[in-house]
Coordinates of C-alpha atoms in Angstrom, one line a residue:
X5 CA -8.0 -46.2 4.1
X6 CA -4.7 -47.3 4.9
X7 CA -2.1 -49.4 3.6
X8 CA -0.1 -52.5 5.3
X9 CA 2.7 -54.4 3.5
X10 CA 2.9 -57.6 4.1
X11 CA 6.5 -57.6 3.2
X12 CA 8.5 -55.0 4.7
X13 CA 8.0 -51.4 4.0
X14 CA 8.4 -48.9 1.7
X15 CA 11.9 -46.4 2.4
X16 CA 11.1 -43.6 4.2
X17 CA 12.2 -40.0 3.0
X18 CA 14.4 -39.9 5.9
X19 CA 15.8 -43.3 5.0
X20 CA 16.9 -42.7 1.4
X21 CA 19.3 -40.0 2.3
X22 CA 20.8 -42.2 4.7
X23 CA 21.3 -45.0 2.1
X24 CA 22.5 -42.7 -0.4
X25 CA 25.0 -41.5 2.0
X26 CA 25.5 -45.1 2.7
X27 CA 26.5 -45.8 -1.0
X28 CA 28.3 -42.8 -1.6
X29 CA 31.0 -44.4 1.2
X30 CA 31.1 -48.0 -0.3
X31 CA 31.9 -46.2 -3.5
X32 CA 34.4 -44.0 -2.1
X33 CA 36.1 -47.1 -0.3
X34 CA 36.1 -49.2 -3.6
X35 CA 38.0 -45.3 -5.0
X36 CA 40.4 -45.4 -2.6
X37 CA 41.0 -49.4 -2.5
X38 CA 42.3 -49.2 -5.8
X39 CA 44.0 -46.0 -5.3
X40 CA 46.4 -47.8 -2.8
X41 CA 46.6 -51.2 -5.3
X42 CA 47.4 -48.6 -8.6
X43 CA 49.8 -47.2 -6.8
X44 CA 51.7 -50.0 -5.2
X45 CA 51.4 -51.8 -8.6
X46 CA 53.2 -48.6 -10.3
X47 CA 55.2 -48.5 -7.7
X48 CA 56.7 -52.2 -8.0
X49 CA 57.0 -51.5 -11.7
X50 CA 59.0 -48.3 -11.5
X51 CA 61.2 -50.0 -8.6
X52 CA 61.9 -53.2 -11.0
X53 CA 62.2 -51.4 -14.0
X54 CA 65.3 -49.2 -12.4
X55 CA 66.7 -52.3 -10.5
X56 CA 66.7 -55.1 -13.4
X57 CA 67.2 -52.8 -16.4
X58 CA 64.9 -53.5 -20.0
X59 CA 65.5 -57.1 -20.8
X60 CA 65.1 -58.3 -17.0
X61 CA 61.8 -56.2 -16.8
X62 CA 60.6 -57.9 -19.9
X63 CA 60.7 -61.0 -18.4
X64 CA 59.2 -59.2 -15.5
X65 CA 56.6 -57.9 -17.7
X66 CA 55.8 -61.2 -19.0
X67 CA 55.1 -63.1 -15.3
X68 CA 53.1 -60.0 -14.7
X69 CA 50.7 -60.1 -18.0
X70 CA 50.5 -63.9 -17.0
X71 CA 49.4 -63.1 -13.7
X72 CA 46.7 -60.7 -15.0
X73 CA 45.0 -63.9 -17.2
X74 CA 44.8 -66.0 -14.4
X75 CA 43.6 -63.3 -11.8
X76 CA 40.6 -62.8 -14.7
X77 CA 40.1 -67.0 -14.4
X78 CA 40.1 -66.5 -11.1
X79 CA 37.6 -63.4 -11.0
X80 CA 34.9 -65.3 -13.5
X81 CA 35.0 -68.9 -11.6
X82 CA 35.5 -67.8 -8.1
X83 CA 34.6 -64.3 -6.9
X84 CA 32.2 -62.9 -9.6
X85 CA 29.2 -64.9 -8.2
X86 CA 30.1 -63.9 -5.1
X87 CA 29.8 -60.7 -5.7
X88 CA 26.7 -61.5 -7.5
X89 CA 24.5 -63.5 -5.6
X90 CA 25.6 -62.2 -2.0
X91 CA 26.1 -58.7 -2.0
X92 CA 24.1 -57.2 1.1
X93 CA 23.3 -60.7 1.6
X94 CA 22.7 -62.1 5.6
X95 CA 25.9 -62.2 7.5
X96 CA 25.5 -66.1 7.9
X97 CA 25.2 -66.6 4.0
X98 CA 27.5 -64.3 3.1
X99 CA 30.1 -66.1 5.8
X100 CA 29.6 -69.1 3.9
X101 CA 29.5 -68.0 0.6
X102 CA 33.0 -66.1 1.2
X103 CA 34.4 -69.5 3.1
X104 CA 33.8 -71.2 -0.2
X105 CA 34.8 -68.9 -2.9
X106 CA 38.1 -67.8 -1.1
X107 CA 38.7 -71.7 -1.0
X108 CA 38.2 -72.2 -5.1
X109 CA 40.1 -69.0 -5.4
X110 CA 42.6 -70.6 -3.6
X111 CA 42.3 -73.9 -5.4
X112 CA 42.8 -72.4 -8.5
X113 CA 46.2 -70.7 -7.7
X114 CA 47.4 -74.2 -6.9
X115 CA 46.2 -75.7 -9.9
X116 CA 47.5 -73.0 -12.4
X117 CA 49.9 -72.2 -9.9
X118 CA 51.8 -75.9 -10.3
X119 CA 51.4 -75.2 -14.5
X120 CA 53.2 -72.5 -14.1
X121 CA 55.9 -73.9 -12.4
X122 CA 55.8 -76.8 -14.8
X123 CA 55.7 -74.4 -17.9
X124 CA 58.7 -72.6 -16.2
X125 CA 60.8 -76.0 -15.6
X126 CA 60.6 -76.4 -19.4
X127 CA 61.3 -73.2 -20.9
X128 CA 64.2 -72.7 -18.5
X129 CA 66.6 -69.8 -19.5
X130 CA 65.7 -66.4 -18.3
X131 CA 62.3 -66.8 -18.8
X132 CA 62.1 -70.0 -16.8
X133 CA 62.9 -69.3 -13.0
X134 CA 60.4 -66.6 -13.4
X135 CA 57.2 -69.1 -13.7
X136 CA 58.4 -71.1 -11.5
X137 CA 58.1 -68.0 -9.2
X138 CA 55.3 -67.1 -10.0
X139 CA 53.5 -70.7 -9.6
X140 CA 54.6 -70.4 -6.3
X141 CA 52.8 -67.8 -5.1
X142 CA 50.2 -67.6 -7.6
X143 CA 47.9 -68.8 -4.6
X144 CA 48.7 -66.1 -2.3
X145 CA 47.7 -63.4 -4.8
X146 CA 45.1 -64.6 -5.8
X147 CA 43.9 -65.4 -2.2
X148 CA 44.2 -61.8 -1.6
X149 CA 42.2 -60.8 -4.4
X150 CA 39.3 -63.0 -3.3
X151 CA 39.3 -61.1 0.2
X152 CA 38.8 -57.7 -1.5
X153 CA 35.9 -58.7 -3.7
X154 CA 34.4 -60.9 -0.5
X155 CA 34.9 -57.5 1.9
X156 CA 33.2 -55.3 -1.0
X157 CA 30.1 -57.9 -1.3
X158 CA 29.7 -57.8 2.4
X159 CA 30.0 -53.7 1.9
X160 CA 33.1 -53.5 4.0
X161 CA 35.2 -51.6 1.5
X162 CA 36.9 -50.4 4.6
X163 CA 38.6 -53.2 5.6
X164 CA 40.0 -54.3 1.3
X165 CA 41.4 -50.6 1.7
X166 CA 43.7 -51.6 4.8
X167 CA 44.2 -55.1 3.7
X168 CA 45.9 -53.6 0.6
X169 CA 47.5 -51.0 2.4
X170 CA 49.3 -54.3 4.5
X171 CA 50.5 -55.7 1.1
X172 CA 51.8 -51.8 0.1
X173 CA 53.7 -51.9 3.6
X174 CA 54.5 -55.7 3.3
X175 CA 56.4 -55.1 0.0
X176 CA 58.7 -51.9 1.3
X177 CA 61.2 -54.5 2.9
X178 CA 60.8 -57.5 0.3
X179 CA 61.3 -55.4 -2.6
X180 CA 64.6 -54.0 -0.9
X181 CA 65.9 -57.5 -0.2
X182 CA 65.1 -58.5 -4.1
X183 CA 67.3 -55.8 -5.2
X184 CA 69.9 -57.3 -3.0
X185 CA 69.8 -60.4 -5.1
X186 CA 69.2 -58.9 -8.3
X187 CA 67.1 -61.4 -10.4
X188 CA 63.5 -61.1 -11.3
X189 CA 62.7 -64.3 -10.3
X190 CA 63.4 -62.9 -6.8
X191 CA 61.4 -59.4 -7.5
X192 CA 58.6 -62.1 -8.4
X193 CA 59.0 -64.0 -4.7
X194 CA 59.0 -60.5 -3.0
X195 CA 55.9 -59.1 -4.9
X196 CA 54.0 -62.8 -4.3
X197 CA 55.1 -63.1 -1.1
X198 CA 53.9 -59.9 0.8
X199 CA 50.4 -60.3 -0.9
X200 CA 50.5 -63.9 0.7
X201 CA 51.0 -61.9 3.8
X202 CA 48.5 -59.7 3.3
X203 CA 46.3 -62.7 2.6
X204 CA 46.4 -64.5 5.7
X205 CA 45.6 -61.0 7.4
X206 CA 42.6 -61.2 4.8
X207 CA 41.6 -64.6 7.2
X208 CA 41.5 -62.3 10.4
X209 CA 39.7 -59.7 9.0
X210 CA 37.3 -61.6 8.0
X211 CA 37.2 -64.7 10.4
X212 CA 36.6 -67.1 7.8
X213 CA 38.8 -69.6 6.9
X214 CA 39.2 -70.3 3.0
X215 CA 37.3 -74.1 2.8
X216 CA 39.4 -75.9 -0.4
X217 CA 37.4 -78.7 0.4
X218 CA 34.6 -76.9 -0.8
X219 CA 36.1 -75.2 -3.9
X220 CA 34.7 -77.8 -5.9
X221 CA 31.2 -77.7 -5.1
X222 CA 31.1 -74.2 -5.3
X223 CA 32.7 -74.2 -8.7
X224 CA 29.8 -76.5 -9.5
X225 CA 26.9 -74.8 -8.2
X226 CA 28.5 -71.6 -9.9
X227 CA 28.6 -73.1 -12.9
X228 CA 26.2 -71.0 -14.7
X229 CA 27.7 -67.7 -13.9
X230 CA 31.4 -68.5 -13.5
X231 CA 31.7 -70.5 -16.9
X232 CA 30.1 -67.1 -18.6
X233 CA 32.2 -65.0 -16.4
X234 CA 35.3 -66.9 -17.2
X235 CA 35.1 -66.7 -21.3
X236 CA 33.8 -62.7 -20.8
X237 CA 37.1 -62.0 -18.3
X238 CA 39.3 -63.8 -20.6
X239 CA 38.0 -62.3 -23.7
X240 CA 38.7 -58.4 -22.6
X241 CA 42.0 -58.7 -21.5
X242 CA 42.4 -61.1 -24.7
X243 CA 41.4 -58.5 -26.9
X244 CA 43.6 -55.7 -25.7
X245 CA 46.7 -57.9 -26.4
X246 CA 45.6 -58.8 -29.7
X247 CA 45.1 -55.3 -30.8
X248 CA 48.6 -54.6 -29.4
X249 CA 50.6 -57.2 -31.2
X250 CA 48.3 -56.4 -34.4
X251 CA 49.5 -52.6 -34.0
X252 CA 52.7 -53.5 -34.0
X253 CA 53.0 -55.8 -36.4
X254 CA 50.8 -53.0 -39.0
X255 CA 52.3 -50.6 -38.3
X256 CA 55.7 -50.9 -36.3
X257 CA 56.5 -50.8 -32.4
X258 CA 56.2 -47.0 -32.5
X259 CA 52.5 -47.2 -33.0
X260 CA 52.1 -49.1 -30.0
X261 CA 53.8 -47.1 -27.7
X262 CA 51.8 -43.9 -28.8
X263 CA 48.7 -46.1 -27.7
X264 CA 50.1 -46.8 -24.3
X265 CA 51.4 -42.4 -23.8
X266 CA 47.7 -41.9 -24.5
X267 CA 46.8 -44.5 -21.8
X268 CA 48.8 -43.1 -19.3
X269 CA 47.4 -39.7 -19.9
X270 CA 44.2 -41.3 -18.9
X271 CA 45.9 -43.6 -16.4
X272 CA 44.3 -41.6 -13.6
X273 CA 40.6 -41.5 -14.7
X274 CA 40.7 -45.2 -15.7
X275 CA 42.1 -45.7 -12.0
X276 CA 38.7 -44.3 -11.0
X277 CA 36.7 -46.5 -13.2
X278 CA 38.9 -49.8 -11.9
X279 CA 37.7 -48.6 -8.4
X280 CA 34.1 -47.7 -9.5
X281 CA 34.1 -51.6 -10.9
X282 CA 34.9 -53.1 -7.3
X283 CA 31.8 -51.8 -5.8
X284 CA 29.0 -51.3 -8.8
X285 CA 27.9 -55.2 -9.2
X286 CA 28.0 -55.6 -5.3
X287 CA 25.9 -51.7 -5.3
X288 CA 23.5 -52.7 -8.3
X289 CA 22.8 -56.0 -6.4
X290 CA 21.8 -54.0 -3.3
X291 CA 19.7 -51.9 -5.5
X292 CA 17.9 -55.0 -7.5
X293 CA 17.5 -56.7 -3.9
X294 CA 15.4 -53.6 -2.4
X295 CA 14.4 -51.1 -5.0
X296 CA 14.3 -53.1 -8.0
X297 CA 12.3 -50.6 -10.1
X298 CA 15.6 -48.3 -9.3
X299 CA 17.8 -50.8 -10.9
X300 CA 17.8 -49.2 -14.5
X301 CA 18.0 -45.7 -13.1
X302 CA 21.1 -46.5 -11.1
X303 CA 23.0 -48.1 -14.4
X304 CA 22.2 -45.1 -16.2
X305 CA 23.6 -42.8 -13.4
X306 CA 26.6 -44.8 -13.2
X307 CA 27.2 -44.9 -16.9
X308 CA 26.3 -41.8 -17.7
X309 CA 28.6 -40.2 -15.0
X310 CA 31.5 -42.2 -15.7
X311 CA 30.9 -41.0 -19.4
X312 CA 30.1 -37.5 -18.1
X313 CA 33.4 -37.5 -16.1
X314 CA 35.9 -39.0 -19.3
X315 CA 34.8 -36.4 -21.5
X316 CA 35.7 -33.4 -18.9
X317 CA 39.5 -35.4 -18.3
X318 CA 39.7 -35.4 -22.1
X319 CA 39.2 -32.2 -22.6
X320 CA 41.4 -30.8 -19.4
X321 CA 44.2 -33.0 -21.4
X322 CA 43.9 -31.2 -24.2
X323 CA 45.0 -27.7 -22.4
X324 CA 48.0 -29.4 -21.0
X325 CA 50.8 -27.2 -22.6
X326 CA 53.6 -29.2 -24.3
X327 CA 55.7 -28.6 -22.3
X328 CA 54.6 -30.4 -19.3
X329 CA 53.1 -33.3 -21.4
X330 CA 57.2 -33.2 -22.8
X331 CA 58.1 -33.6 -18.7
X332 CA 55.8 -36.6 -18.0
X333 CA 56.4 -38.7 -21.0
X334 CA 59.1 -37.2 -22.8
X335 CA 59.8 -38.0 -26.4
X336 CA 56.3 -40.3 -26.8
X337 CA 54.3 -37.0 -26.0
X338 CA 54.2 -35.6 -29.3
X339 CA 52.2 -39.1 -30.9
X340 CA 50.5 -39.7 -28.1
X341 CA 48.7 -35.8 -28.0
X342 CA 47.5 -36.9 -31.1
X343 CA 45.1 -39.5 -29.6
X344 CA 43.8 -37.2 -27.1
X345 CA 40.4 -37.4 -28.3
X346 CA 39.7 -40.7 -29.8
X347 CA 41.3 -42.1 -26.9
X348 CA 38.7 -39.7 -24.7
X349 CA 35.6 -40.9 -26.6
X350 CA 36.5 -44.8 -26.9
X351 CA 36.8 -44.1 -23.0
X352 CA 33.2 -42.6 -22.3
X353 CA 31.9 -45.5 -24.4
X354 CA 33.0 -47.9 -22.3
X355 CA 31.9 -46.0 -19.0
X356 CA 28.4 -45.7 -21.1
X357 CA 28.2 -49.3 -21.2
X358 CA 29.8 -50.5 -17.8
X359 CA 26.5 -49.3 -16.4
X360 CA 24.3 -51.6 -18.3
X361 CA 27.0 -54.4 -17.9
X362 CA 26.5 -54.0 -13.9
X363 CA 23.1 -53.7 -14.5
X364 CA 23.0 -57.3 -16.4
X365 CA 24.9 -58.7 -13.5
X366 CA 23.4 -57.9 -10.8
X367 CA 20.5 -59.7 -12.9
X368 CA 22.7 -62.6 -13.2
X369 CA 21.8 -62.6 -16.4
X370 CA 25.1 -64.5 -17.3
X371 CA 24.4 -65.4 -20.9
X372 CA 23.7 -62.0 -21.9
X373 CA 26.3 -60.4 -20.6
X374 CA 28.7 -63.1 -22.1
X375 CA 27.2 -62.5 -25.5
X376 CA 27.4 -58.5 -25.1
X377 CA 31.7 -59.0 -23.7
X378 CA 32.4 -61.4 -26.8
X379 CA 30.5 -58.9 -29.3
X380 CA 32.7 -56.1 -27.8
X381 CA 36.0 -57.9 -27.6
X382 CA 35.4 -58.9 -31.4
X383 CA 34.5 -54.8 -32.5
X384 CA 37.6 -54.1 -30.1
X385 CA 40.0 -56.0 -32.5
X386 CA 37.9 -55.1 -35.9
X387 CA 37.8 -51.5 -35.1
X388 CA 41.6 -51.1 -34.1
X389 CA 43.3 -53.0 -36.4
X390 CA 41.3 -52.4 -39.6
X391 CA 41.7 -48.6 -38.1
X392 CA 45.8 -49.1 -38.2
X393 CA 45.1 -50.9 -41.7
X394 CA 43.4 -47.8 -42.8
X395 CA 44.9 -44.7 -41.5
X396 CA 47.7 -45.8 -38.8
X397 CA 48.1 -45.3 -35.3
X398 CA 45.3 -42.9 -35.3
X399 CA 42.9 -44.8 -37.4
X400 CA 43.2 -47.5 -35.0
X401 CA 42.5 -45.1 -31.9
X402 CA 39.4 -44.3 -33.7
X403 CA 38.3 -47.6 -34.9
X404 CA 38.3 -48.2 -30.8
X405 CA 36.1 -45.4 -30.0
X406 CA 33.7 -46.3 -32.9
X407 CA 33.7 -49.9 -31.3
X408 CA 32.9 -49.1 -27.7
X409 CA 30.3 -46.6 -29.6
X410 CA 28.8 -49.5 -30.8
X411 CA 29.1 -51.8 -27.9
X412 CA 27.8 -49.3 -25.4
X413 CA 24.3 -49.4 -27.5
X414 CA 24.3 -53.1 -27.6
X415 CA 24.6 -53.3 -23.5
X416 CA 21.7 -51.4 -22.8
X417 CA 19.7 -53.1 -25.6
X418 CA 20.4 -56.1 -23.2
X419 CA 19.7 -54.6 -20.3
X420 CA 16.9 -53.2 -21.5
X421 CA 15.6 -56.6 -22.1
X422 CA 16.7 -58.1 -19.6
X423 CA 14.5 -56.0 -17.4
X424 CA 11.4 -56.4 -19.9
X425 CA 11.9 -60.5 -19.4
X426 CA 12.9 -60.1 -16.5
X427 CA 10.4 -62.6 -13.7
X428 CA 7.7 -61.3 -10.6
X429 CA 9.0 -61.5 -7.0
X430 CA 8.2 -65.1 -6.2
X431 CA 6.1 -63.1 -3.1
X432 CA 5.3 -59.7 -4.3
X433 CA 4.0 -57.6 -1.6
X434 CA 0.6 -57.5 -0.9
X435 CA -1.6 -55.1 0.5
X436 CA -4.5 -54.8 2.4
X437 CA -6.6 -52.1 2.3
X438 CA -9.5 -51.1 4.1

């Protein structure tokens, strides 16, 4: 007796290496894409800091944090279905589909781009010139961020990696003519403008042209996801800033800059899990459009690894010697050692549960995911501020850890549903046997 699909066949034992090996270089592309975009953003923050002084790099600071909301409104409406519905899709549909969301990504940095300006015009003062700066190329860098995710989608981490490596380069020469002017409105106009640059290389990489025309409909047909997207984007960076100024105002500025030592200590392993995110919804997709009975096995691989891997960091920081943790971050050392480990654990919660949350978007499954983000933004704030209320900077740290705890389980409760409900093929392979 033998067997004939009438769909395509099964992988072959020789093929499955191959794909892992496959894999294993998207995901080291997505590492080392944002390797070269952590660094070049640390890099245009140390460089500002040391040009403009504290008060000019707080209204640095402030055009920054501004630009990392409207990247996440960006990410939800334009690029996050992209990522979603054509990863390892047909080079025709995926051509299209990029066309289109590089166009809304693109008409959304005008739109928000031209508040920003207007927003500026008002406040005037310091604070002013530096919105109007940033509306201005608001569409560049946002352009630029629509190439990466449309190169990862198309599993071309190779070519985001050199497309960010132009901006790195493109920024050398336009950060050294800001400091000749001085101002952080021209910092801003430097940093914008050599990720424009690096965005129009974006159109020859690709070939594609961004289509505006078309931002609209694709916004539209989108709807379902990028709405969902939008509200869960917006809601975790929300909920970070809200714990921050709740911290502060609790108990004092001090508190929050022990929270941000301990971040840095982690800086480098949450680098790894900012590149890890670039390529696991375009990965999980590939997985859920060939082996979709591998689907859950690859989320818990993901998470579990990423939760595997905090916990070893964690406890490497903890044998640091103070005095080295003294060199890196001087005086802020001392409180931040102290949040070592809840910092660790609220860490390997969240890698726990980014593997379920791919998993649920490679499922599209938009309004479960949105319900499991909101839930976790919500226990983010609860846990760390009613933590500072009850035993300071520390009980906050805690409270956090307990909260991703708690938000890890509910992911995979939703995945794990999600897969139960989730419907047959519409042609599941049939197979004639003689």
């Amino acid at each position: 007796m033998s067997r004939v699909a009438a769909e395509g066949e099964m992988p072959t034992r020789e093929a499955r290496p191959a794909g892992r090996r496959a894999m294993a270089g998207r995901l080291s592309w997505g590492l080392a894409d944002q390797a070269a975009s952590s660094l070049t953003n640390f890099a245009v923050g140390l460089y500002v800091a040391r040009s403009l002084g504290l008060t000019a790099f707080g209204v640095f600071s402030l055009a920054w944090l501004t630009y990392g909301v409207v990247l996440n409104v960006a990410r939800g409406l334009a690029t996050d279905p992209l990522v979603v519905r054509f990863s390892g899709a047909e080079t025709a549909d995926w051509r299209a589909a990029a066309g289109r969301s590089s166009g809304a990504a693109l008409g959304v940095g005008t739109v928000l781009g031209a508040a920003s300006v207007a927003v500026g015009l008002v406040l005037g003062g310091p604070v002013g010139p530096a919105f109007v700066c940033l509306g201005v190329v608001l569409p560049g860098l946002l352009l630029q961020d629509a190439w990466r995710f449309a190169f990862f989608a198309a599993g071309d981490g190779r070519k985001a990696f050199v497309n960010d490596l132009v901006w790195g380069v493109a920024l050398v020469p336009a950060l050294l003519i800001a400091a000749r002017m001085g101002s952080v409105g021209a910092f801003v106009l430097a940093w914008g403008a050599s990720a424009a640059l690096a965005a129009a290389y974006g159109c020859v990489q690709s070939g594609i042209r961004p289509r505006v025309t078309r931002a609209y409909g694709w916004l539209r047909e989108q709807r379902d996801l990028g709405l969902r997207y939008l509200v869960e984007n917006v809601s975790l960076s929300g909920a970070s800033q809200v714990r921050a100024y709740g911290l502060g105002a609790i108990v004092g500025v001090s508190a929050v800059g022990a929270v941000r030592g301990a971040e840095l200590l982690l800086g480098p392993f949450l680098a790894v899990l900012m590149g890890l995110s670039l390529v696991t919804v375009a990965e999980a997709a590939r997985v859920l459009r060939h082996s979709p009975h591998r689907l859950a096995r690859f989320c818990l691989l993901l998470g579990g690894g990423q939760a595997v891997a905090a916990l070893l960091w964690g406890a490497a920081l903890l044998l640091v010697p103070d005095r080295l943790g003294e060199l890196v971050l001087g005086g802020v050392w001392e409180a931040a050692a102290q949040l070592i480990v809840p910092a660790t654990l609220g860490v390997a919660g969240a890698g726990l549960g980014t593997g379920a949350a791919a998993g649920l978007r490679a499922l599209a499954a938009a309004r479960r995911s949105l319900r499991c983000q909101l839930f976790a933004s919500v226990c983010y704030v609860a846990g760390g501020l009613g933590g500072a209320a009850w035993g300071g900077t520390p009980g906050s740290a805690w409270g956090v850890a307990a909260a991703t705890a708690v938000s890890s389980v509910v992911w995979w409760l939703q995945l794990r549903s999600a897969l139960r409900h989730r419907p047959p093929p519409v042609n599941p392979p049939v197979f004639l046997c003689w």
